[in-house]
Amino acid sequence: MRLADRAKNISPSPTLDIDARAKKMIAAGEKVINFGAGEPDFDTPEHIKEAAMAAIRMGKTRYTPVGGILELREAIVKKLKVDNGLDYTTDQIVVSVGAKHSLYNAMMVLLQPGDEVILPAPYWVTYLEQIKLAGAVPVIVQTSQENGFKLTAEQLRSVISPRTRMVILNSPGNPTGAVYSRDELLELGKVIEEYGLVVISDEIYEKLIYDDYRHTSIASLSPALKELTVIINGMSKAYAMTGWRIGYAAAPAEVAKAMVDLQSHSTSNPTSIAQAASVAALTGTQEPLKEMVAEFRRRRDYMLQRLNAMPGISCSTPHGAFYVFPSIAGYIGRQYKGRRIHGASDLASLLLDEVKVAVVPGVAFGDDRCFRLSYATSMENIEEGLNRIEQFVSRID
Ligand SMILES: Cc1ncc(COP(=O)(O)O)c(C=O)c1O
């Protein structure tokens, strides 16, 4: 059967190879330490599960409005006000089947074929594929570890062309954990306003933030920026609800309406029960979140200290999300038993083969000098995994 060009252009995930091999080894009973997790290793808090069970018992099992039940959209409006200082109305909120779906809807209703989209690298690979699916052209801008993996206003200005339509911002970011400060966003905001660019601001890791860093939504910086921004957020990371599949967008009303119309012909509403659970997540106690953040921070600090003590590895401090993104540049060009290390992918492959540690090579995010380690795994695993990495790299010629 002939596939459409659209399908042929989708790149398989570059992380699939390591992931598939790691899973095969785990299935064969091998003790692999997996640093690949993209989801919290905590369980969904009890009161959220209870709300879902109550929804089932109350018969909340039917179609809901396409863009989400009013109660949830009201809870999101309140959250945006309290946490972000933003005033939205419920017709500007669209609830979808995960933030990934929210992003997809936004790209589909905003991008024309040939539009250019500025994507700072390292990036979460889904952005790249969704831009291509919309027929638009990704313009990748490499950020550096020295710059904290953040796009600068000068970099942004230098890549704008008459065809630039959109810029993607993700703070706190995956895979780097970078958090943009208010001042940095103000600088970017000036350029964005000057050219009237659309901003997709993916804020899904908003609550997973450490030290004295604070999350700022670029939409909150001026009324003009709010009009140019689509905020993406969701339940997956903050409330350990990855499987429930609830994300949302906050956008100007005409964009929100277009997203609802599009969604009405694909998934329709997200699951009614998961929506009820999400109301409880947003309006109920935030204690489990605080505990999770404290534990993530403890693990992050430990990982940073261990990784930075290894020769040839350097890791800047990520202030958000649950990943560290160390540079392994010190090993590029070196060899292990005759196998040359050309980039982080080769080192990742060796780590899996030789010491059964799975990491995600940075090539997946547009930067093969680094790899990503998730600390959404137990302290015991982290200690053991880092011991193995340390022993292995000491044997590289
Ligand atoms: C940056 C970023 N945005 C969005 C998502 C998607 O989250 P959801 O589970 O809500 O689709 C992820 C998940 O890994 C992510 O890393």
Coordinates of C-alpha atoms and ligand atoms in Angstrom, one line a residue:
M1 CA 0.0 0.0 0.0
R2 CA 1.4 3.4 -0.9
L3 CA 2.0 5.7 2.0
A4 CA 1.4 9.5 1.8
D5 CA 4.4 11.7 1.6
R6 CA 3.3 13.1 5.0
A7 CA 3.9 9.7 6.6
K8 CA 7.2 9.1 4.7
N9 CA 8.6 12.3 6.1
I10 CA 8.2 11.4 9.7
S11 CA 11.5 10.4 11.2
P12 CA 11.6 7.5 13.5
S13 CA 12.7 8.6 17.0
P14 CA 16.5 8.7 17.0
T15 CA 16.4 7.3 20.5
L16 CA 14.5 4.2 19.5
D17 CA 17.6 2.0 18.9
I18 CA 19.1 2.4 22.4
D19 CA 15.6 2.2 23.9
A20 CA 14.7 -1.0 22.0
R21 CA 18.0 -2.6 22.9
A22 CA 17.6 -1.6 26.6
K23 CA 14.1 -3.0 26.7
K24 CA 15.2 -6.3 25.1
M25 CA 18.0 -6.6 27.7
I26 CA 15.6 -5.8 30.5
A27 CA 13.1 -8.4 29.2
A28 CA 16.0 -10.9 29.1
G29 CA 16.4 -10.4 32.8
E30 CA 19.6 -8.2 32.6
K31 CA 20.0 -5.5 35.3
V32 CA 20.0 -2.4 33.1
I33 CA 20.0 1.0 34.8
N34 CA 17.7 3.1 32.7
F35 CA 18.2 6.9 32.7
G36 CA 15.8 7.3 29.8
A37 CA 12.5 8.0 31.7
G38 CA 10.5 10.9 30.4
E39 CA 7.9 10.7 33.2
P40 CA 7.9 11.0 37.0
D41 CA 8.5 7.8 38.8
F42 CA 5.9 8.8 41.4
D43 CA 2.4 7.5 41.5
T44 CA -0.6 9.8 40.7
P45 CA -1.6 11.3 44.1
E46 CA -4.5 9.4 45.8
H47 CA -7.0 12.3 45.8
I48 CA -6.7 12.5 42.1
K49 CA -7.4 8.8 41.6
E50 CA -10.4 9.1 44.0
A51 CA -11.8 11.9 41.9
A52 CA -11.6 9.7 38.8
M53 CA -13.3 6.8 40.6
A54 CA -16.0 9.1 41.8
A55 CA -16.6 10.4 38.3
I56 CA -17.1 6.9 37.0
R57 CA -19.6 6.2 39.8
M58 CA -21.5 9.4 39.1
G59 CA -21.8 8.4 35.5
K60 CA -19.5 11.0 34.1
T61 CA -18.8 8.7 31.3
R62 CA -20.3 10.4 28.2
Y63 CA -19.1 12.8 25.6
T64 CA -18.1 16.2 27.0
P65 CA -17.7 19.5 25.2
V66 CA -14.9 19.1 22.7
G67 CA -12.6 21.6 24.3
G68 CA -13.1 20.2 27.9
I69 CA -15.7 20.4 30.7
L70 CA -16.4 23.9 31.9
E71 CA -15.3 23.0 35.5
L72 CA -11.8 22.1 34.2
R73 CA -11.5 25.1 32.0
E74 CA -12.5 27.3 34.9
A75 CA -9.9 25.6 37.1
I76 CA -7.3 26.3 34.4
V77 CA -8.3 29.9 34.1
K78 CA -7.9 30.2 37.8
K79 CA -4.5 28.5 37.7
L80 CA -3.3 30.9 35.0
K81 CA -4.4 33.8 37.1
V82 CA -2.9 32.7 40.4
D83 CA 0.4 31.1 39.1
N84 CA 1.1 33.3 36.0
G85 CA -0.8 36.5 36.6
L86 CA -2.7 36.0 33.3
D87 CA -6.3 36.8 32.5
Y88 CA -8.0 34.3 30.2
T89 CA -11.6 33.4 29.7
T90 CA -12.9 29.8 29.4
D91 CA -13.4 30.2 25.6
Q92 CA -9.6 30.7 25.3
I93 CA -8.8 27.3 26.9
V94 CA -8.7 24.1 25.0
V95 CA -8.2 20.8 26.8
S96 CA -6.7 18.0 24.7
V97 CA -5.3 14.5 24.9
G98 CA -2.0 15.5 26.5
A99 CA 0.2 18.5 25.9
K100 CA 1.6 16.8 22.8
H101 CA -1.9 16.9 21.3
S102 CA -2.3 20.5 22.3
L103 CA 0.9 21.4 20.5
Y104 CA -0.2 19.4 17.4
N105 CA -3.5 21.3 17.3
A106 CA -1.8 24.6 17.6
M107 CA 0.7 23.9 14.9
M108 CA -2.0 22.6 12.5
V109 CA -4.2 25.7 12.9
L110 CA -1.3 28.3 12.8
L111 CA 1.2 27.1 10.3
Q112 CA 1.0 27.3 6.5
P113 CA 3.2 25.2 4.2
G114 CA 6.5 27.0 3.8
D115 CA 6.3 29.0 7.0
E116 CA 9.5 29.1 8.9
V117 CA 9.5 28.1 12.6
I118 CA 12.5 29.0 14.8
L119 CA 13.4 26.1 17.0
P120 CA 16.2 26.5 19.6
A121 CA 18.4 23.3 19.9
P122 CA 18.6 21.2 22.0
Y123 CA 14.9 20.7 21.5
W124 CA 12.3 18.1 22.3
V125 CA 12.1 16.1 19.1
T126 CA 8.3 16.2 18.8
Y127 CA 8.5 19.9 17.9
L128 CA 10.6 19.2 14.9
E129 CA 8.3 16.4 13.6
Q130 CA 5.1 18.4 14.2
I131 CA 6.6 21.4 12.3
K132 CA 7.3 19.2 9.4
L133 CA 3.9 17.5 9.6
A134 CA 2.3 21.0 9.2
G135 CA 4.4 21.5 6.0
A136 CA 6.4 24.2 7.7
V137 CA 10.2 24.6 7.7
P138 CA 12.2 24.2 11.0
V139 CA 15.0 26.8 11.4
I140 CA 17.2 25.3 14.1
V141 CA 19.3 27.6 16.2
Q142 CA 22.0 26.0 18.2
T143 CA 22.3 27.3 21.8
S144 CA 25.4 26.5 23.9
Q145 CA 26.2 25.2 27.4
E146 CA 28.0 28.5 28.1
N147 CA 24.7 30.3 27.4
G148 CA 22.8 27.9 29.7
F149 CA 21.3 26.4 26.5
K150 CA 19.1 29.4 26.0
L151 CA 18.2 31.4 22.9
T152 CA 19.4 35.0 23.0
A153 CA 17.6 37.9 21.5
E154 CA 20.5 38.5 19.1
Q155 CA 20.4 34.9 17.9
L156 CA 16.6 35.2 17.4
R157 CA 16.9 38.4 15.4
S158 CA 19.7 36.9 13.2
V159 CA 17.5 34.1 11.9
I160 CA 14.3 36.0 11.2
S161 CA 13.3 36.1 7.6
P162 CA 10.2 37.4 5.8
R163 CA 8.9 33.8 6.0
T164 CA 9.3 33.4 9.8
R165 CA 6.0 32.8 11.4
M166 CA 6.7 31.2 14.8
V167 CA 9.2 30.6 17.6
I168 CA 9.1 27.7 20.0
L169 CA 10.1 28.3 23.6
N170 CA 10.2 25.6 26.2
S171 CA 10.9 26.7 29.8
P172 CA 11.8 24.8 31.9
G173 CA 13.2 22.8 29.0
N174 CA 13.5 19.2 27.9
P175 CA 16.3 18.0 27.6
T176 CA 18.5 20.7 29.2
G177 CA 16.4 21.8 32.2
A178 CA 17.1 25.4 31.2
V179 CA 14.8 28.0 32.8
Y180 CA 14.5 31.4 31.1
S181 CA 14.6 34.4 33.5
R182 CA 12.0 37.2 33.2
D183 CA 14.7 39.5 31.9
E184 CA 15.8 37.1 29.2
L185 CA 12.1 36.7 28.1
L186 CA 11.7 40.4 28.1
E187 CA 14.6 40.7 25.6
L188 CA 13.2 37.9 23.4
G189 CA 9.8 39.5 23.8
K190 CA 11.0 42.8 22.2
V191 CA 12.1 41.0 19.1
I192 CA 9.0 38.9 19.0
E193 CA 6.7 41.9 19.2
E194 CA 8.8 43.9 16.7
Y195 CA 8.2 41.1 14.1
G196 CA 4.8 40.0 15.2
L197 CA 5.9 36.3 15.6
V198 CA 3.7 33.7 17.1
V199 CA 5.2 32.1 20.2
I200 CA 4.4 28.5 21.3
S201 CA 5.4 28.6 24.9
D202 CA 5.5 25.0 26.2
E203 CA 5.3 25.3 30.0
I204 CA 4.7 21.7 30.9
Y205 CA 7.6 21.6 33.4
E206 CA 6.6 24.8 35.1
K207 CA 6.1 23.2 38.5
L208 CA 9.3 21.3 38.5
I209 CA 11.6 24.1 39.3
Y210 CA 14.5 24.4 41.8
D211 CA 16.7 26.7 43.7
D212 CA 15.3 30.3 43.8
Y213 CA 14.3 30.1 40.1
R214 CA 10.8 31.2 39.2
H215 CA 8.8 30.3 36.2
T216 CA 7.7 33.3 34.0
S217 CA 5.2 32.9 31.2
I218 CA 6.2 35.1 28.2
A219 CA 2.5 35.8 27.7
S220 CA 2.5 37.6 31.0
L221 CA 5.0 40.2 30.0
S222 CA 2.8 42.5 27.9
P223 CA -0.8 42.5 26.4
A224 CA 0.8 42.3 22.9
L225 CA 2.9 39.2 23.8
K226 CA -0.2 37.6 25.3
E227 CA -2.0 38.1 21.9
L228 CA 1.0 36.5 20.1
T229 CA 1.4 33.5 22.4
V230 CA -0.2 30.0 22.7
I231 CA 0.6 28.6 26.1
I232 CA 0.9 24.8 26.3
N233 CA 0.7 23.0 29.7
G234 CA -0.7 19.9 31.1
M235 CA -1.1 17.4 34.0
S236 CA 1.5 14.8 33.0
K237 CA 4.6 16.1 34.7
A238 CA 3.4 18.1 37.8
Y239 CA 0.8 15.6 38.9
A240 CA 2.5 12.4 37.7
M241 CA -0.4 11.8 35.3
T242 CA 1.4 10.9 32.1
G243 CA -1.0 8.0 31.3
W244 CA -4.2 10.1 31.9
R245 CA -3.5 12.2 28.8
I246 CA -4.7 15.7 29.7
G247 CA -3.0 18.8 28.3
Y248 CA -4.3 22.2 27.5
A249 CA -3.6 25.3 25.5
A250 CA -4.4 29.0 26.4
A251 CA -4.7 31.1 23.2
P252 CA -6.4 34.1 21.7
A253 CA -10.1 33.2 21.2
E254 CA -10.0 32.7 17.4
V255 CA -7.0 30.4 17.7
A256 CA -8.7 28.4 20.5
K257 CA -11.9 28.1 18.4
A258 CA -9.9 26.8 15.4
M259 CA -8.2 24.3 17.7
V260 CA -11.5 23.1 19.1
D261 CA -12.9 22.8 15.5
L262 CA -9.9 20.7 14.5
Q263 CA -10.1 18.5 17.5
S264 CA -13.8 18.0 17.0
H265 CA -12.9 16.0 13.9
S266 CA -10.1 14.0 15.4
T267 CA -10.3 12.9 19.0
S268 CA -13.4 14.9 20.1
N269 CA -13.2 15.5 23.8
P270 CA -10.4 14.1 26.0
T271 CA -11.5 11.3 28.3
S272 CA -14.3 12.5 30.6
I273 CA -12.9 10.7 33.6
A274 CA -9.4 12.0 33.2
Q275 CA -10.8 15.5 33.0
A276 CA -12.6 15.1 36.3
A277 CA -9.3 13.8 37.8
S278 CA -7.5 16.9 36.4
V279 CA -10.0 19.2 38.2
A280 CA -8.9 17.5 41.5
A281 CA -5.3 17.9 40.5
L282 CA -5.5 21.6 39.9
T283 CA -7.9 22.5 42.8
G284 CA -6.8 20.0 45.4
T285 CA -3.8 19.8 47.7
Q286 CA -0.4 20.6 46.1
E287 CA 1.5 18.7 48.9
P288 CA 2.4 15.6 46.8
L289 CA 3.9 18.0 44.2
K290 CA 6.1 19.7 46.8
E291 CA 7.4 16.3 48.0
M292 CA 8.1 15.3 44.5
V293 CA 10.0 18.5 43.7
A294 CA 12.1 18.1 46.9
E295 CA 13.1 14.6 46.0
F296 CA 13.9 15.6 42.4
R297 CA 16.1 18.3 43.7
R298 CA 18.0 16.0 46.0
R299 CA 18.6 13.6 43.1
R300 CA 19.6 16.4 40.7
D301 CA 22.2 17.7 43.2
Y302 CA 23.7 14.3 43.7
M303 CA 23.9 13.6 39.9
L304 CA 25.5 17.0 39.2
Q305 CA 28.1 16.4 41.9
R306 CA 29.0 12.9 40.7
L307 CA 29.0 13.8 36.9
N308 CA 31.1 16.9 37.4
A309 CA 33.6 14.9 39.3
M310 CA 34.2 12.6 36.3
P311 CA 37.0 13.7 34.0
G312 CA 35.9 14.6 30.5
I313 CA 32.3 15.3 31.6
S314 CA 30.9 18.7 32.4
C315 CA 27.4 19.4 33.4
S316 CA 25.8 22.8 33.9
T317 CA 23.1 23.1 36.6
P318 CA 19.6 22.6 35.2
H319 CA 17.1 24.6 37.2
G320 CA 14.0 22.8 36.1
A321 CA 12.4 19.6 34.7
F322 CA 14.0 16.2 35.7
Y323 CA 16.9 15.8 33.4
V324 CA 20.6 16.6 33.4
F325 CA 22.3 17.1 30.1
P326 CA 26.1 16.7 30.5
S327 CA 28.6 17.4 27.8
I328 CA 30.9 14.4 27.1
A329 CA 33.0 16.4 24.7
G330 CA 36.1 15.2 26.6
Y331 CA 35.6 11.7 25.1
I332 CA 34.9 12.6 21.5
G333 CA 37.7 11.3 19.2
R334 CA 38.9 8.8 21.9
Q335 CA 38.6 5.0 21.7
Y336 CA 37.4 2.1 23.7
K337 CA 38.8 -1.3 22.6
G338 CA 39.3 0.0 19.1
R339 CA 35.8 1.5 18.9
R340 CA 36.1 5.2 18.1
I341 CA 33.8 7.6 19.9
H342 CA 32.5 10.1 17.3
G343 CA 29.8 11.6 19.5
A344 CA 27.5 11.0 22.4
S345 CA 25.6 8.3 20.4
D346 CA 28.7 6.1 20.3
L347 CA 29.3 6.6 24.0
A348 CA 25.7 5.8 24.8
S349 CA 25.9 2.6 22.7
L350 CA 29.1 1.6 24.5
L351 CA 27.6 2.3 27.9
L352 CA 24.7 0.0 27.1
D353 CA 26.8 -2.8 25.7
E354 CA 29.6 -2.7 28.3
V355 CA 28.0 -1.6 31.6
K356 CA 24.2 -1.9 30.9
V357 CA 23.4 1.8 31.4
A358 CA 20.8 3.4 29.1
V359 CA 21.1 7.1 28.4
V360 CA 19.5 9.2 25.7
P361 CA 22.1 10.5 23.2
G362 CA 21.8 14.2 22.5
V363 CA 21.6 13.6 18.8
A364 CA 17.9 13.0 19.5
F365 CA 17.7 16.7 20.5
G366 CA 20.0 18.1 17.9
D367 CA 23.2 18.1 19.9
D368 CA 25.5 15.0 19.9
R369 CA 28.1 16.3 22.3
C370 CA 25.8 15.7 25.2
F371 CA 23.5 13.0 26.5
R372 CA 20.4 13.2 28.6
L373 CA 20.0 11.4 31.9
S374 CA 16.6 11.5 33.7
Y375 CA 16.5 11.6 37.4
A376 CA 13.0 10.3 37.4
T377 CA 14.3 7.0 38.8
S378 CA 15.2 5.9 42.3
M379 CA 18.3 7.2 44.2
E380 CA 19.5 3.6 44.4
N381 CA 19.4 3.3 40.6
I382 CA 21.0 6.7 40.2
E383 CA 23.9 5.7 42.5
E384 CA 24.5 2.4 40.8
G385 CA 24.1 3.9 37.3
L386 CA 26.7 6.6 38.0
N387 CA 29.1 4.1 39.5
R388 CA 28.9 2.1 36.3
I389 CA 29.4 5.2 34.1
E390 CA 32.4 6.3 36.2
Q391 CA 34.1 2.9 36.0
F392 CA 33.5 2.7 32.3
V393 CA 34.8 6.1 31.3
S394 CA 38.0 5.5 33.3
R395 CA 38.7 2.7 30.9
I396 CA 38.4 4.8 27.7
D397 CA 41.8 5.3 26.0
Ligands
LIG1 C1 8.7 19.5 26.5 C2 7.6 18.6 26.5 N1 6.4 19.1 26.1 C3 5.3 18.3 26.1 C4 5.4 17.0 26.5 C5 4.1 16.2 26.4 O1 3.5 15.9 27.5 P1 2.1 15.1 27.5 O2 2.3 13.9 28.3 O3 1.1 16.1 28.2 O4 1.7 14.9 26.1 C6 6.6 16.4 26.9 C7 6.7 15.0 27.3 O5 7.7 14.4 27.4 C8 7.7 17.3 27.0 O6 8.9 16.8 27.4

